[in-house]
Short mmCIF file of N, CA and C in Angstrom, two decimals:
data_model
loop_
_atom_site.label_atom_id
_atom_site.label_comp_id
_atom_site.label_asym_id
_atom_site.label_seq_id
_atom_site.Cartn_x
_atom_site.Cartn_y
_atom_site.Cartn_z
N UNK S 1 69.88 79.21 108.36
CA UNK S 1 69.32 79.35 106.76
C UNK S 1 70.14 78.35 105.84
N UNK S 2 69.32 77.95 104.65
CA UNK S 2 70.08 77.09 103.90
C UNK S 2 70.60 78.01 102.88
N UNK S 3 71.77 77.39 102.04
CA UNK S 3 72.45 78.23 100.91
C UNK S 3 71.32 78.77 100.12
N UNK S 4 70.28 78.15 99.55
CA UNK S 4 69.36 78.66 98.52
C UNK S 4 68.80 79.89 99.30
N UNK S 5 68.39 79.80 100.56
CA UNK S 5 67.53 81.04 101.14
C UNK S 5 68.38 82.19 101.20
N UNK S 6 69.56 82.17 101.42
CA UNK S 6 70.45 82.98 101.68
C UNK S 6 70.99 83.48 100.33
N UNK S 7 70.99 82.71 99.43
CA UNK S 7 71.43 83.28 98.03
C UNK S 7 69.89 83.96 97.31
N UNK S 8 68.64 83.70 97.64
CA UNK S 8 67.50 84.12 97.37
C UNK S 8 67.21 85.64 97.82
N UNK S 9 67.60 85.49 99.22
CA UNK S 9 67.49 86.82 99.82
C UNK S 9 68.51 87.89 99.77
N UNK S 10 69.57 87.38 99.02
CA UNK S 10 70.86 88.29 98.12
C UNK S 10 70.24 88.66 96.97
N UNK S 11 69.65 87.97 96.10
CA UNK S 11 69.36 88.30 94.85
C UNK S 11 68.27 89.22 94.93
N UNK S 12 67.47 89.06 96.03
CA UNK S 12 66.21 90.03 96.45
C UNK S 12 66.67 91.49 96.78
N UNK S 13 67.67 91.40 97.58
CA UNK S 13 68.63 92.67 97.93
C UNK S 13 69.07 93.77 96.66
N UNK S 14 69.60 92.66 95.59
CA UNK S 14 70.40 93.20 94.44
C UNK S 14 69.42 93.72 93.55
N UNK S 15 68.25 92.82 93.60
CA UNK S 15 66.98 93.61 92.66
C UNK S 15 66.54 94.62 93.45
N UNK S 16 66.53 95.22 94.52
CA UNK S 16 65.87 96.22 95.29
C UNK S 16 66.82 97.36 95.15
N UNK S 17 68.01 97.11 94.95
CA UNK S 17 69.00 98.15 94.72
C UNK S 17 69.00 98.71 93.19
N UNK S 18 68.88 97.75 92.60
CA UNK S 18 68.52 98.19 90.91
C UNK S 18 67.19 98.94 90.78
N UNK S 19 66.22 98.36 91.46
CA UNK S 19 65.12 99.23 91.47
C UNK S 19 65.51 100.82 92.17
N UNK S 20 66.14 100.75 93.11
CA UNK S 20 66.49 102.24 93.78
C UNK S 20 67.23 102.93 92.84
N UNK S 21 68.16 102.01 92.19
CA UNK S 21 69.14 102.95 91.01
C UNK S 21 68.33 103.50 89.81
N UNK S 22 67.48 102.68 89.55
CA UNK S 22 66.66 103.15 88.33
C UNK S 22 65.70 104.59 88.94
N UNK S 23 65.29 104.56 90.21
CA UNK S 23 64.42 105.50 90.39
C UNK S 23 65.33 106.86 90.73
N UNK S 24 66.22 106.73 91.13
CA UNK S 24 67.36 107.73 91.23
C UNK S 24 67.71 108.36 89.77
N UNK S 25 68.06 107.42 88.77
CA UNK S 25 68.23 107.79 87.65
C UNK S 25 67.00 108.58 86.83
N UNK S 26 66.00 108.18 86.99
CA UNK S 26 64.76 108.95 86.65
C UNK S 26 64.84 110.51 87.39
N UNK S 27 64.91 110.45 88.71
CA UNK S 27 65.28 111.87 89.16
C UNK S 27 66.21 112.57 88.64
N UNK S 28 67.39 112.08 88.25
CA UNK S 28 68.44 112.96 87.82
C UNK S 28 67.95 113.14 86.43
N UNK S 29 67.29 112.52 85.98
CA UNK S 29 66.88 112.84 84.39
C UNK S 29 66.03 114.38 84.43
N UNK S 30 64.89 113.94 85.52
CA UNK S 30 64.01 115.06 85.54
C UNK S 30 64.68 116.21 86.19
N UNK S 31 65.68 115.99 86.97
CA UNK S 31 66.37 117.36 87.31
C UNK S 31 67.22 117.91 85.90
N UNK S 32 67.82 117.15 85.19
CA UNK S 32 68.66 117.68 84.31
C UNK S 32 67.62 118.51 83.29
N UNK S 33 66.12 117.40 83.04
CA UNK S 33 65.41 118.43 82.15
C UNK S 33 65.01 119.77 82.73
N UNK S 34 64.71 119.91 84.17
CA UNK S 34 64.43 121.39 84.57
C UNK S 34 65.33 122.12 84.40
N UNK S 35 66.59 121.92 84.61
CA UNK S 35 67.73 122.47 84.41
C UNK S 35 67.76 123.18 82.94
N UNK S 36 67.63 122.42 82.04
CA UNK S 36 67.68 122.37 80.66
C UNK S 36 66.46 123.76 80.09
N UNK S 37 65.31 123.30 80.58
CA UNK S 37 64.35 124.21 80.49
C UNK S 37 64.42 125.72 81.30
N UNK S 38 64.95 125.53 82.38
CA UNK S 38 65.34 126.70 82.88
C UNK S 38 66.15 127.56 82.24
N UNK S 39 67.37 126.95 81.76
CA UNK S 39 68.24 127.48 80.43
C UNK S 39 67.46 128.31 79.34
N UNK S 40 66.84 127.53 78.82
CA UNK S 40 66.00 128.04 77.55
C UNK S 40 65.09 129.16 78.17
N UNK S 41 64.64 129.10 79.01
CA UNK S 41 63.91 130.47 79.93
C UNK S 41 64.76 131.54 79.86
N UNK S 42 65.66 131.39 80.37
CA UNK S 42 66.68 132.51 80.27
C UNK S 42 66.97 132.88 79.00
N UNK S 43 67.36 132.06 78.08
CA UNK S 43 67.84 132.52 77.00
C UNK S 43 66.62 133.03 76.36
N UNK S 44 65.55 132.71 76.19
CA UNK S 44 64.23 133.41 75.74
C UNK S 44 64.28 135.10 76.04
N UNK S 45 64.35 134.86 77.48
CA UNK S 45 64.30 136.36 78.15
C UNK S 45 65.31 137.26 77.53
N UNK S 46 66.61 136.48 77.49
CA UNK S 46 67.45 137.66 76.98
C UNK S 46 67.48 137.78 75.23
N UNK S 47 66.61 137.18 74.66
CA UNK S 47 66.37 137.43 73.33
C UNK S 47 65.56 138.38 73.43
N UNK S 48 64.75 138.28 74.16
CA UNK S 48 63.33 139.18 74.03
C UNK S 48 63.97 140.55 74.74
N UNK S 49 64.89 140.65 75.49
CA UNK S 49 65.28 142.07 76.07
C UNK S 49 66.30 142.55 75.01
N UNK S 50 66.85 141.51 73.98
CA UNK S 50 67.71 142.21 72.96
C UNK S 50 66.82 143.15 72.08
N UNK S 51 65.71 142.21 71.39
CA UNK S 51 64.58 142.83 70.85
C UNK S 51 64.33 144.05 71.20
N UNK S 52 63.86 144.40 72.55
CA UNK S 52 63.15 145.17 72.67
C UNK S 52 64.22 146.41 72.82
N UNK S 53 65.55 146.11 73.04
CA UNK S 53 66.63 147.06 73.34
C UNK S 53 66.98 147.55 71.86
N UNK S 54 66.91 146.85 70.57
CA UNK S 54 67.27 147.21 69.37
C UNK S 54 66.07 148.33 69.10
N UNK S 55 64.70 147.98 69.32
CA UNK S 55 63.74 148.41 68.72
C UNK S 55 63.91 150.18 69.77
N UNK S 56 64.17 149.98 70.84
CA UNK S 56 64.43 151.46 71.79
C UNK S 56 65.43 152.13 70.88
N UNK S 57 66.26 151.30 70.75
CA UNK S 57 67.77 152.12 70.08
C UNK S 57 67.27 152.72 68.61
N UNK S 58 66.57 151.95 67.90
CA UNK S 58 66.05 152.66 66.37
C UNK S 58 64.96 153.46 66.57
N UNK S 59 64.44 153.66 67.79
CA UNK S 59 63.49 154.87 68.00
C UNK S 59 64.21 155.93 68.42
N UNK S 60 65.10 155.64 69.16
CA UNK S 60 65.95 156.94 69.41
C UNK S 60 66.76 157.59 68.45
N UNK S 61 67.33 156.26 67.64
CA UNK S 61 68.38 156.99 66.40
C UNK S 61 67.44 157.77 65.44
N UNK S 62 66.48 157.37 65.25
CA UNK S 62 65.61 158.06 64.14
C UNK S 62 64.91 159.05 64.69
N UNK S 63 64.83 160.43 64.54
CA UNK S 63 63.84 161.27 65.29
C UNK S 63 62.66 161.22 64.54
#
C-alpha cells in the first residue's frame, strides 16, 4: 500500500473512533439525565409524604 492509502485508512479509523466517542458521550448524557429525573422523582415523593405526614399530625393534634 502506498503511504497515502495508509494515511487515508488511518484517518478513516480515527474518524470512526471519534464517531464512536460521540455516540458513547450521548449515551452517558442520557444516562445522567435519567438518574437526575429519578432523583427528582424521589424528592417529589418525599415532599408529598412530608405534606401528608404534616396533615395527619395536624389532624391528630387538634381534636
